[in-house]
Short mmCIF file of C-alpha atoms and ligand atoms in Angstrom, two decimals:
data_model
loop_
_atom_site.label_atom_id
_atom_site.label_comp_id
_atom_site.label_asym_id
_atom_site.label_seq_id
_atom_site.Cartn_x
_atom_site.Cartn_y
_atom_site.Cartn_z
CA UNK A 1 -30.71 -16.97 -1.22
CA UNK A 2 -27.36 -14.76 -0.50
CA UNK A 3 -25.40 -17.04 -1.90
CA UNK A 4 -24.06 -15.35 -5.14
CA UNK A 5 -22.24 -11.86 -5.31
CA UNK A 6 -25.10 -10.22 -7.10
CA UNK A 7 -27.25 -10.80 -3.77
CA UNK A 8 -24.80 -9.22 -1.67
CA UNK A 9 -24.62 -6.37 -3.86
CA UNK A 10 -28.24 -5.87 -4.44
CA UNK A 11 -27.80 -5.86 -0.64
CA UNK A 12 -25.45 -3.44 0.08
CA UNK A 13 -27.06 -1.32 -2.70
CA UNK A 14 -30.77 -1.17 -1.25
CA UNK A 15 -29.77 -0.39 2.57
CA UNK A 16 -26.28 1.83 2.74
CA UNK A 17 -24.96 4.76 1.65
CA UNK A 18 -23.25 5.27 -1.61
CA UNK A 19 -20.15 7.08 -0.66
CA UNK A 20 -17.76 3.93 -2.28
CA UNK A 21 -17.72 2.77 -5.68
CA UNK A 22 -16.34 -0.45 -4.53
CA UNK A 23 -14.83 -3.31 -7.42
CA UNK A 24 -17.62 -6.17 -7.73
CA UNK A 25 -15.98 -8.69 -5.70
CA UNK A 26 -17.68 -9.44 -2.28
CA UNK A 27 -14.50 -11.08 0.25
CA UNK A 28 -14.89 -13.86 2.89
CA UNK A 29 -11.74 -14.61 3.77
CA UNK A 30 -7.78 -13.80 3.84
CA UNK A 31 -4.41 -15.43 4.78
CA UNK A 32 -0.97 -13.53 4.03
CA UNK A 33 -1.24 -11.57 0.66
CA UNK A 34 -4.46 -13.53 -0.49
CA UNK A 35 -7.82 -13.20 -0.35
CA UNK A 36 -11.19 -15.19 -1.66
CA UNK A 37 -14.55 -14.31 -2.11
CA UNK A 38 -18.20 -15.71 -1.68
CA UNK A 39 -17.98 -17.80 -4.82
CA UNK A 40 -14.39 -19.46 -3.75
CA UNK A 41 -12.76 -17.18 -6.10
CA UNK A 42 -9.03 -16.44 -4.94
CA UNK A 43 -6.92 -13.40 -5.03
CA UNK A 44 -3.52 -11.62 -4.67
CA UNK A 45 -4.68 -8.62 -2.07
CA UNK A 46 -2.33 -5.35 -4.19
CA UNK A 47 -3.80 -2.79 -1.89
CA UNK A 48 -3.62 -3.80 1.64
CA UNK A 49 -6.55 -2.11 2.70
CA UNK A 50 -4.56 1.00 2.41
CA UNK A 51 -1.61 -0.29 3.53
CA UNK A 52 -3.87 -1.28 7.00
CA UNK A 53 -2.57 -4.95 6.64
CA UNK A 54 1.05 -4.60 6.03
CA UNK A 55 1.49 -7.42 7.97
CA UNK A 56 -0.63 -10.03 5.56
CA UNK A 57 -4.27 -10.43 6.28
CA UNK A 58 -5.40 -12.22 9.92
CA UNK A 59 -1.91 -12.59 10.58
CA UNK A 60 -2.02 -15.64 13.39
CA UNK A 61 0.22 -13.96 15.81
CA UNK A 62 -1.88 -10.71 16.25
CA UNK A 63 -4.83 -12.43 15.83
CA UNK A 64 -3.69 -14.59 18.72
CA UNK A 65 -3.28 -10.97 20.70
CA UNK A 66 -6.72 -9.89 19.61
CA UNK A 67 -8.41 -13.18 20.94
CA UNK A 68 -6.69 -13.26 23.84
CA UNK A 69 -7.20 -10.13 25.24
CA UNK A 70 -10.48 -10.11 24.16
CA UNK A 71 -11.63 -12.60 26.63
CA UNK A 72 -9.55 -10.34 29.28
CA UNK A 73 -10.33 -7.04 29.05
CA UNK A 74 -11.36 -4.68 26.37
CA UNK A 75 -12.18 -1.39 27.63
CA UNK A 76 -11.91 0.54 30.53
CA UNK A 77 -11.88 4.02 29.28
CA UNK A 78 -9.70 6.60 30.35
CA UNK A 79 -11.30 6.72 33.42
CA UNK A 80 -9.05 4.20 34.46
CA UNK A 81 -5.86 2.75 33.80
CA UNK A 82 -5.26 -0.31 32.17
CA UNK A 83 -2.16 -2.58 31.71
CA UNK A 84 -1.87 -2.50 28.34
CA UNK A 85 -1.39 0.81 27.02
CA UNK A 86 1.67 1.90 29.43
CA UNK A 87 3.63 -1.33 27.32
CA UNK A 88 2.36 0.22 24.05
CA UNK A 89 3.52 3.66 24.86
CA UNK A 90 6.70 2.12 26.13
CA UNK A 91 7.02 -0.30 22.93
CA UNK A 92 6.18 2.77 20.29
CA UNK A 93 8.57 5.23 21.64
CA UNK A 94 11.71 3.13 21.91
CA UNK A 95 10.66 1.66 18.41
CA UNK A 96 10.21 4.82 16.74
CA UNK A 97 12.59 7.42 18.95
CA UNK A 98 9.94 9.36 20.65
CA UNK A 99 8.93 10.79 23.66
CA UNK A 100 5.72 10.71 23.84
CA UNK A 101 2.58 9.05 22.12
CA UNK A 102 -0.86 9.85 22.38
CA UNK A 103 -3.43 6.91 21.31
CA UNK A 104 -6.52 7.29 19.18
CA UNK A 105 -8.64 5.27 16.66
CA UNK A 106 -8.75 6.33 13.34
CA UNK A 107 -6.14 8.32 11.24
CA UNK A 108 -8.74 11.14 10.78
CA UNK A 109 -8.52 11.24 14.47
CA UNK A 110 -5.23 11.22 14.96
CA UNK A 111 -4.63 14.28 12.29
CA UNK A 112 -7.16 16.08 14.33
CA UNK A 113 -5.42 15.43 17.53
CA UNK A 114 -2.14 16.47 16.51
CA UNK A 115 -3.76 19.89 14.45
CA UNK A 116 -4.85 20.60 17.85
CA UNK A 117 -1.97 19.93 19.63
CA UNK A 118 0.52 22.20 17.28
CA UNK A 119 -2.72 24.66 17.42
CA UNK A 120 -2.26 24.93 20.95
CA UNK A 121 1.71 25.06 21.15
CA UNK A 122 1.35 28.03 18.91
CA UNK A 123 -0.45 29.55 21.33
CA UNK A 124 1.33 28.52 24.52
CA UNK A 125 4.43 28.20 23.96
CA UNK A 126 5.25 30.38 20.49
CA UNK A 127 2.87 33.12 21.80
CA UNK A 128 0.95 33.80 18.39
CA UNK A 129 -1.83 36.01 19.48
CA UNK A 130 -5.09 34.22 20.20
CA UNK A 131 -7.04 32.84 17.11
CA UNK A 132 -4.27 33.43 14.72
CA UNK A 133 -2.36 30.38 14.37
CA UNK A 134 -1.41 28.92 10.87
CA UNK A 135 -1.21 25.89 9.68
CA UNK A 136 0.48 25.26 5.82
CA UNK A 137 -0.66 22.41 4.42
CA UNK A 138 -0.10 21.00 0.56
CA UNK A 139 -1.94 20.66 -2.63
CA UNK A 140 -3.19 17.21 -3.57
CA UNK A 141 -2.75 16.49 0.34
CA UNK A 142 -4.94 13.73 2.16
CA UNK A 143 -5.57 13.58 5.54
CA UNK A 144 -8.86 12.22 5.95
CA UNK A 145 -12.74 12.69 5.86
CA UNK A 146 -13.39 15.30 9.13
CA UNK A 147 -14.51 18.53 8.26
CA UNK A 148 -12.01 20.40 9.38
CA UNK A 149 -9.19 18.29 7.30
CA UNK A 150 -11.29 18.45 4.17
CA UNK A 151 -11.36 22.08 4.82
CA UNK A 152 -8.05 22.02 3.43
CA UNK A 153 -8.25 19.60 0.55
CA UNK A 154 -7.70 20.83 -2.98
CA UNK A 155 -9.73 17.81 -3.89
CA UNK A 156 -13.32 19.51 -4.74
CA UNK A 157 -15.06 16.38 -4.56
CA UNK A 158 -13.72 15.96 -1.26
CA UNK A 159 -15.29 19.73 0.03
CA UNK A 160 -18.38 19.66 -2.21
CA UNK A 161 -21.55 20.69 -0.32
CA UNK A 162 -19.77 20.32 3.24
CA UNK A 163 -18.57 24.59 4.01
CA UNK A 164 -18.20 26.17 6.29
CA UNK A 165 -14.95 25.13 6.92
CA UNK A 166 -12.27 25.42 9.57
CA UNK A 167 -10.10 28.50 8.71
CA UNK A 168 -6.30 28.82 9.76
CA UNK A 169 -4.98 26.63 6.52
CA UNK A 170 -2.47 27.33 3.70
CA UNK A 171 -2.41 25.45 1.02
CA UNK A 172 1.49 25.12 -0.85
CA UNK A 173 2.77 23.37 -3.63
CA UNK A 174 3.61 19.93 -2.70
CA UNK A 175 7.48 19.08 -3.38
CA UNK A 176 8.18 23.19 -3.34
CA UNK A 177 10.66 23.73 -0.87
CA UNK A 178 10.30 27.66 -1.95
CA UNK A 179 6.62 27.80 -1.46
CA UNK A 180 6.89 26.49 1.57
CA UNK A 181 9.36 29.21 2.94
CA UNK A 182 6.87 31.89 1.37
CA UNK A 183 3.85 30.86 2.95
CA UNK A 184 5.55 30.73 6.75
CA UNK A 185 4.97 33.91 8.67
CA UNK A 186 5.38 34.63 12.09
CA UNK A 187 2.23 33.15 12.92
CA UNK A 188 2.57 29.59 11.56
CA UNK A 189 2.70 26.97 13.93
CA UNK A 190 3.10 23.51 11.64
CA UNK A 191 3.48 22.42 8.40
CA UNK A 192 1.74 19.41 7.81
CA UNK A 193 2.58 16.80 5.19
CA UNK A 194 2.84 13.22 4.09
CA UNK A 195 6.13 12.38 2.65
CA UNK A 196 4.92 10.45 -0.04
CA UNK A 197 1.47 11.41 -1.41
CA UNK A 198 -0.61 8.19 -1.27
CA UNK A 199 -4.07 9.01 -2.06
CA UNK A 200 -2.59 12.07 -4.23
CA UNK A 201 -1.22 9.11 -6.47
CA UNK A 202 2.08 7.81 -4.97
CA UNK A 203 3.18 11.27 -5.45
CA UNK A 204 7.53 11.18 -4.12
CA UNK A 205 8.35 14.59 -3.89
CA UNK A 206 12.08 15.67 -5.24
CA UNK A 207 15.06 14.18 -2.90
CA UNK A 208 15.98 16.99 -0.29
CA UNK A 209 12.65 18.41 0.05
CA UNK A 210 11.63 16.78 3.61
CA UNK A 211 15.09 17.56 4.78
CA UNK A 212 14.39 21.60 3.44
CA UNK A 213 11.01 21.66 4.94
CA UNK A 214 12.75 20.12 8.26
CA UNK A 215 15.34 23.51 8.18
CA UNK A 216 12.51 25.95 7.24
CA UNK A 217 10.48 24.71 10.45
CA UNK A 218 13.49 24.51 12.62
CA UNK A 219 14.39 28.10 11.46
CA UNK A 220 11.06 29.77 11.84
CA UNK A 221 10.01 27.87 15.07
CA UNK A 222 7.37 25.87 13.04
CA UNK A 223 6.39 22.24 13.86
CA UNK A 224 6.94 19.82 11.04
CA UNK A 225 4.39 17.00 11.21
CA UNK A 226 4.26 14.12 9.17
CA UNK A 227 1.20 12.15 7.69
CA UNK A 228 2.88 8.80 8.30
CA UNK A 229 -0.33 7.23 8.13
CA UNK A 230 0.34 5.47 4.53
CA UNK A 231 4.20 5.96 4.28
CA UNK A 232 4.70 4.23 7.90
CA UNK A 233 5.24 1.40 9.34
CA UNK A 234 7.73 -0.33 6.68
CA UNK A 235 5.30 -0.05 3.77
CA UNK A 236 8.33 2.38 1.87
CA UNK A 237 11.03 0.05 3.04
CA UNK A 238 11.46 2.11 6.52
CA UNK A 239 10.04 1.64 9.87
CA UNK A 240 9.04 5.40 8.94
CA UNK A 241 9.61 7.10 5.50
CA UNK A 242 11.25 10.30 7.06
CA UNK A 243 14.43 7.82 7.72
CA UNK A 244 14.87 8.20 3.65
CA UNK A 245 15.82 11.64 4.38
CA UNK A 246 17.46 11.36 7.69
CA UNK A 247 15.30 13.91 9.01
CA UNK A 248 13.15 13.41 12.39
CA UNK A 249 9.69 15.17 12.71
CA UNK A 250 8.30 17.33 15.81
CA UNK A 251 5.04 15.44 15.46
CA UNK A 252 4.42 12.03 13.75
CA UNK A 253 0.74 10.75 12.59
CA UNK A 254 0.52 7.67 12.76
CA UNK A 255 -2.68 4.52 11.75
CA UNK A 256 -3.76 1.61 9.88
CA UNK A 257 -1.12 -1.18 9.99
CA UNK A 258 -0.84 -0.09 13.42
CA UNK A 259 -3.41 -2.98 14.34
CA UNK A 260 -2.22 -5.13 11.13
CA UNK A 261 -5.55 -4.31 9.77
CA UNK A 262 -7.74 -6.13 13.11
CA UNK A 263 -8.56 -2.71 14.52
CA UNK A 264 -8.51 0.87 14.17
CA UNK A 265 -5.52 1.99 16.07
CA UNK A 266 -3.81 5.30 15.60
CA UNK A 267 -1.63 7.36 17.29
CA UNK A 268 0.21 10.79 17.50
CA UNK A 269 3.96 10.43 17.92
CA UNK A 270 5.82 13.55 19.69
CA UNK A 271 8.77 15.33 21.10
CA UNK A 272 7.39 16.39 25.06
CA UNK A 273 7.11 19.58 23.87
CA UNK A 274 3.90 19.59 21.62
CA UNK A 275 1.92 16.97 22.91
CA UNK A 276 2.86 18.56 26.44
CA UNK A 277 0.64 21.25 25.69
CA UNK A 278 -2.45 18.69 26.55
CA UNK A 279 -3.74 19.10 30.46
CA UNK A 280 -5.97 16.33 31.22
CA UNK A 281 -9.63 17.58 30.01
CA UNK A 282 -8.43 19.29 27.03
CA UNK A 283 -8.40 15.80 24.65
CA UNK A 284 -9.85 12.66 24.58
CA UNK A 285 -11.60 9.56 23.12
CA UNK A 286 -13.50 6.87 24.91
CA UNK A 287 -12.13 4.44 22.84
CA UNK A 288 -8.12 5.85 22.39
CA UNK A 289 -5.56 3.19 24.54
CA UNK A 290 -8.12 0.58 25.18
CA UNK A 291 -6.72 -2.58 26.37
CA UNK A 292 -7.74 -4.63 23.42
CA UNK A 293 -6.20 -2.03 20.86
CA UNK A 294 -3.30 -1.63 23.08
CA UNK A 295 -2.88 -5.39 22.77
CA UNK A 296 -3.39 -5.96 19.17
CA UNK A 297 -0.98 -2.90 18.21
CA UNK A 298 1.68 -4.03 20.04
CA UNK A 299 1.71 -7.58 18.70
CA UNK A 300 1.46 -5.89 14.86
CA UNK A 301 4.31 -3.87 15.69
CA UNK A 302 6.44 -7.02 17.39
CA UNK A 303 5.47 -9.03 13.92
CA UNK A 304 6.73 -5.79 11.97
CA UNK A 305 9.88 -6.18 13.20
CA UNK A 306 10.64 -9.60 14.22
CA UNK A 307 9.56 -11.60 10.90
CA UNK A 308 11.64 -8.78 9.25
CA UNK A 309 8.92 -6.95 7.07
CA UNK A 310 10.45 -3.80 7.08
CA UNK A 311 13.47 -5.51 4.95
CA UNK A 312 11.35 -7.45 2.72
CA UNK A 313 9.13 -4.61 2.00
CA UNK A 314 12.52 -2.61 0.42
CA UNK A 315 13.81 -6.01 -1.45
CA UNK A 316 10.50 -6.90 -2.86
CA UNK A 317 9.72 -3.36 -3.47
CA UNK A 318 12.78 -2.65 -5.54
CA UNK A 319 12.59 -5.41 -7.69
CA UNK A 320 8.28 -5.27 -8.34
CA UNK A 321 9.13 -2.12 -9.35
CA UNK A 322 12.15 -2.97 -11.32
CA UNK A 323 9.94 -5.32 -13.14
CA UNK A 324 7.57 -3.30 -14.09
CA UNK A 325 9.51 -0.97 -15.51
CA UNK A 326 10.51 -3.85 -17.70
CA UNK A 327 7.00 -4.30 -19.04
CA UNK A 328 6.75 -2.78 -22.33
CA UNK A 329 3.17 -0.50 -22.70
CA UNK A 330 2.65 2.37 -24.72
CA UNK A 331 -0.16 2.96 -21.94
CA UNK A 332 2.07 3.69 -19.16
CA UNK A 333 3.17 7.12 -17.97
CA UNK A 334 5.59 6.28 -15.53
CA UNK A 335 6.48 3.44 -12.95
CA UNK A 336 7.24 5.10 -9.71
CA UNK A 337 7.63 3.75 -5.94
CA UNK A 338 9.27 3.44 -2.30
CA UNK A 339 9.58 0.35 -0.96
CA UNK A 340 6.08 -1.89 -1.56
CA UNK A 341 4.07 1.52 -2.08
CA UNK A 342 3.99 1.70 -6.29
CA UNK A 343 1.67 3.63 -8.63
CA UNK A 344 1.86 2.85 -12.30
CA UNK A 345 0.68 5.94 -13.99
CA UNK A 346 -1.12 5.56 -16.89
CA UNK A 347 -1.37 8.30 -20.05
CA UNK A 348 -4.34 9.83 -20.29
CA UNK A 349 -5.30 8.16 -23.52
CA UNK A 350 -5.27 5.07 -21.74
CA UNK A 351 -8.95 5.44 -20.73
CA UNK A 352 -8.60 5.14 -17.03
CA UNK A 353 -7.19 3.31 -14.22
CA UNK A 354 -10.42 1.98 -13.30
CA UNK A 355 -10.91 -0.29 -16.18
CA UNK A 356 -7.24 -2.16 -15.65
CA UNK A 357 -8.15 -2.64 -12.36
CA UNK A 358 -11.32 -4.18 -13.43
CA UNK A 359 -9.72 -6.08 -15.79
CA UNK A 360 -7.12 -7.20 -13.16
CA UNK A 361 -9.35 -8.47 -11.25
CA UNK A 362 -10.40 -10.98 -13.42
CA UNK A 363 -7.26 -12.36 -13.50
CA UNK A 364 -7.06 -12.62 -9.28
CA UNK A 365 -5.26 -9.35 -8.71
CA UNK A 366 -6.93 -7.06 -6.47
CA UNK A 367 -5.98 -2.96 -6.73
CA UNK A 368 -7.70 -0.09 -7.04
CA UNK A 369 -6.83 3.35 -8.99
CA UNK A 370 -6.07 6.34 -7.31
CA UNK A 371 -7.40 9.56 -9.15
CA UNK A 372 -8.09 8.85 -12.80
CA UNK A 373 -4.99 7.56 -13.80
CA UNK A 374 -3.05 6.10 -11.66
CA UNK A 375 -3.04 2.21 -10.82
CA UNK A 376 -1.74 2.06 -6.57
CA UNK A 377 0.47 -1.57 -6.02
CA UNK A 378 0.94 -1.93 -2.76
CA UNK A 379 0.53 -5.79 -1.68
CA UNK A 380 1.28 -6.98 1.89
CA UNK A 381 4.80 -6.72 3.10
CA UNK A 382 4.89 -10.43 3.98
CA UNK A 383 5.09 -10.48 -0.31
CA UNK A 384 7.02 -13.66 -1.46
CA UNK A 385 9.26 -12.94 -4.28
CA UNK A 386 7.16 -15.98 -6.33
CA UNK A 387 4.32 -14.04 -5.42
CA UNK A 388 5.22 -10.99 -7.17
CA UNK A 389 6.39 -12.91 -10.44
CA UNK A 390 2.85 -14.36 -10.40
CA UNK A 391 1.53 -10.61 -10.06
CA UNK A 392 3.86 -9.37 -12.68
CA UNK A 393 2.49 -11.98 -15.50
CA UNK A 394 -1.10 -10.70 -14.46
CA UNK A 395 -0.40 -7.14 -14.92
CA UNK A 396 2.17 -7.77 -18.35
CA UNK A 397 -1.14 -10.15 -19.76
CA UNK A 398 -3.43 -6.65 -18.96
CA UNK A 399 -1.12 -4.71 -19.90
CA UNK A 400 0.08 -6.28 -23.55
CA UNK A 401 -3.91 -6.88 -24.64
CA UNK A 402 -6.17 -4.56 -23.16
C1 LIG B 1 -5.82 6.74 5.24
C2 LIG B 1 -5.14 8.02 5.54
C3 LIG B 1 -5.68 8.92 6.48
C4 LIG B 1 -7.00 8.72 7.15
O1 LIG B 1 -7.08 7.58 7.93
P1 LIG B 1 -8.53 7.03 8.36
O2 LIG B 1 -8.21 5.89 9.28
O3 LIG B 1 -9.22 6.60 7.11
O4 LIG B 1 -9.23 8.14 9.04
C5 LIG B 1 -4.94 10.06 6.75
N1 LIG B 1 -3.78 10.32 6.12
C6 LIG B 1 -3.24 9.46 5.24
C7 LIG B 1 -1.92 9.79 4.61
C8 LIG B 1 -3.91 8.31 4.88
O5 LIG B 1 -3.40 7.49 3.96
#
C-alpha cells in the first residue's frame, strides 16, 4: 500500500539514482506559496523550486496557457515554424530590451548555448586565433550539471570522477573587480557570471562590481554574460538583477520561472551581435521554441508583470529580511538578501544548515541549505505580507530553541 511517505521513499530509494539527498517530505499538491504532501500535511513552499515558480505554484493563468495549447499543438520542431515562438521572441525582447533571443530547455542548456555563442564571436568577429578563446569565469560559480560547465566549478564535489574537462576557463575571485582585469588578455572573449551567487550561498558581491566588470569588458572587447538564471525574473526585486547596477549585459542567461515552474523553458538573451554569429546548422534543440513552451512562457512572463510580482517581490523582500534581522540568535552569521532571494548564514558552530531545515519542516516551512551553512529563503513572489509573519514565527520558534 503506497499510501504513507515511507512507501514512497522506500520507492524512490530501491529504483533511482542517488544523486539528491532530498528532505523526507513526499508533495502532491500546490496553490500560491503552499504546498501539501501525501499525508495532507501543509506547507509554506521557501524555495520555489529554485526560484522556478516565482509566480506561486500551478498558477491558474499559465496553467490555463499550458492546457490550452496542449490540446493545440505542442511540437513541431524546428523544422517548421510555429505561431507561438515569433510572439515569445517578440514578448521577451521588448520586456527585457533585447535584440535577439534564442530558446532552449534547461538552464544548463542555455549556459552552453551562449558559451558557444561568445566562443564563436571570439573567433569571428574578435579574430582570436583558432582554438584559443578564453572564457573567465568565478570561484564558487554555478552554472549547471554539463560537463563542460562543471569543468569550471571550484566545487570538487561537483568535478569528482567526471575529467577530462573542457579547457578555455579562468577561474577569478568572485566580487574582485581587480582579478577580473588581471585575468583578461587579448584572447578572452566573455566573462561569465551570476550577479548574485545563488547556489554559492546568496553570495551579493560589493556594490560597483557588475558595473566594473561591465567597463573591463567594454574596454577589452570582452562579452559580459550574465547567469540570470536565479537572479531573474523579479526574484531580487528586478525584472533582471543587472538593473541594481544600471548596467546592461552583451549576453543574458536566462531559465526556470521562465515557465512559472510548468516547464523547462530557457533562453539566451542578446545584442545581434553575439547570437548573430549562429548560421542555421551550427545550434539547435528539438525541443527549444516549441509551441507549448512558447505558450506557457509567455503567459508566466504576462503574470510576472501584470499581477505586479516584480514589486511585491522588493516590498516583501525588504521587510522578510528586515525581520529577520530582528530575530535574536547567537547561531546566525549574517542575514543577507535582494529582493525575495535571502540566505541566513549560520556560524559554523551551529552544526549545519541541514538540521534547521529539518527542523523547519516540522513546523510547515519548506527550505533547503545551500553549502553547509547557509539556510536559502526564497518563497514565491506572489508572498502575502501575513504569509511571511507566519514564516517569521516558524523560523524565530527554530531559531530561539534548537
Ligand atoms: C539552476 C541554475 C542553473 C542550471 O539550470 P538547470 O535548469 O538546472 O540546468 C544555471 N545557473 C544558475 C545561476 C542556476 O541557478
Amino acid at each position: 500500500m503506497l499510501t504513507t511517505t515511507q512507501s514512497y521513499i522506500d520507492m524512490e530509494d530501491e529504483y533511482g539514482a542517488k544523486n539528491y539527498k532530498p528532505l523526507d517530505v513526499v508533495l502532491c499538491r500546490g496553490q500560491g506559496v503552499w504546498v501539501w504532501d501525501v499525508e495532507g500535511n501543509k506547507y509554506m513552499d521557501c524555495l520555489s523550486s529554485y526560484s522556478a515558480v516565482n509566480q506561486g505554484h500551478c498558477h491558474p493563468r499559465i496553467q490555463q496557457a499550458l492546457v490550452e495549447q496542449a490540446g493545440k499543438l505542442t511540437l513541431v520542431s524546428r523544422a517548421f515554424r510555429n505561431d507561438q515562438l515569433g510572439p515569445f521572441y517578440k514578448e521577451l525582447c521588448e520586456l527585457t530590451h533585447s535584440h535577439t533571443v534564442l530558446p532552449m530547455n534547461s538552464g544548463a542548456e542555455a549556459v552552453e548555448t551562449a558559451i558557444k555563442a561568445v566562443r564563436k564571436w571570439g573567433y569571428k568577429i574578435k579574430k582570436v586565433p583558432e582554438g584559443q578563446a578564453e572564457i573567465v569565469v568565478c570561484a564558487n560559480n554555478f552554472h549547471g550539471r554539463t560537463l563542460t560547465i562543471v569543468g569550471f566549478s571550484s566545487e570538487p564535489q561537483y568535478r569528482d570522477g567526471y575529467a577530462p574537462f573542457t579547457p578555455g576557463f579562468k577561474i577569478v575571485p568572485y566580487g574582485d573587480a581587480a582579478a577580473l582585469r588581471q585575468a583578461v588578455t587579448p584572447n578572452t572573449v566573455g566573462f561569465l557570471v551570476e550577479p548574485i551567487q545563488g547556489e554559492g550561498g546568496v553570495i551579493i558581491p560589493p556594490k560597483g562590481y557588475l558595473k566594473t566588470a561591465r567597463e573591463i569588458c567594454s574596454q577589452n572587447n570582452v562579452m559580459l554574460v550574465l547567469d540570470e538564471i536565479q537572479t531573474g525574473l523579479g526574484r531580487t526585486g528586478k525584472l533582471l538583477a543587472e538593473e541594481h547596477e544600471g548596467i546592461q549585459s552583451d549576453l543574458t542567461v536566462i531559465g526556470k520561472a521562465l515557465s512559472g515552474g510548468f516547464y523547462p523553458v530557457s533562453a539566451v538573451l542578446s545584442n545581434k551581435e553575439v547570437l548573430g554569429v549562429f548560421k542555421p546548422g551550427d545550434h539547435g534543440s528539438t525541443f527549444g521554441g516549441n509551441p507549448l513552451a512558447c505558450a506557457v512562457a509567455r503567459m508566466a512572463l504576462k503574470v510576472l508583470m501584470e499581477e505586479n510580482m516584480i514589486e511585491n517581490a522588493a516590498t516583501m523582500g525588504g521587510y522578510f529580511l528586515g525581520r529577520l534581522r530582528e530575530i535574536p540568535s547567537p547561531r546566525v552569521k549574517e542575514v543577507r538578501g535582494r529582493g525575495l532571494m535571502i540566505g541566513v548564514e549560520l556560524l559554523p558552530q551551529a552544526g549545519g544548515a541541514r538540521r534547521f531545515c529539518e527542523a523547519l519542516l516540522k513546523k510547515g516551512l519548506l527550505c533547503k541549505e545551500t553549502h553547509e551553512n547557509v539556510i536559502r529563503l526564497a518563497p514565491p513572489l506572489i508572498v502575502k505580507k501575513e504569509e511571511i509573519d507566519w514564516a517569521l514565527e516558524q523560523i524565530r520558534a527554530v531559531f530561539t530553541a534548537s
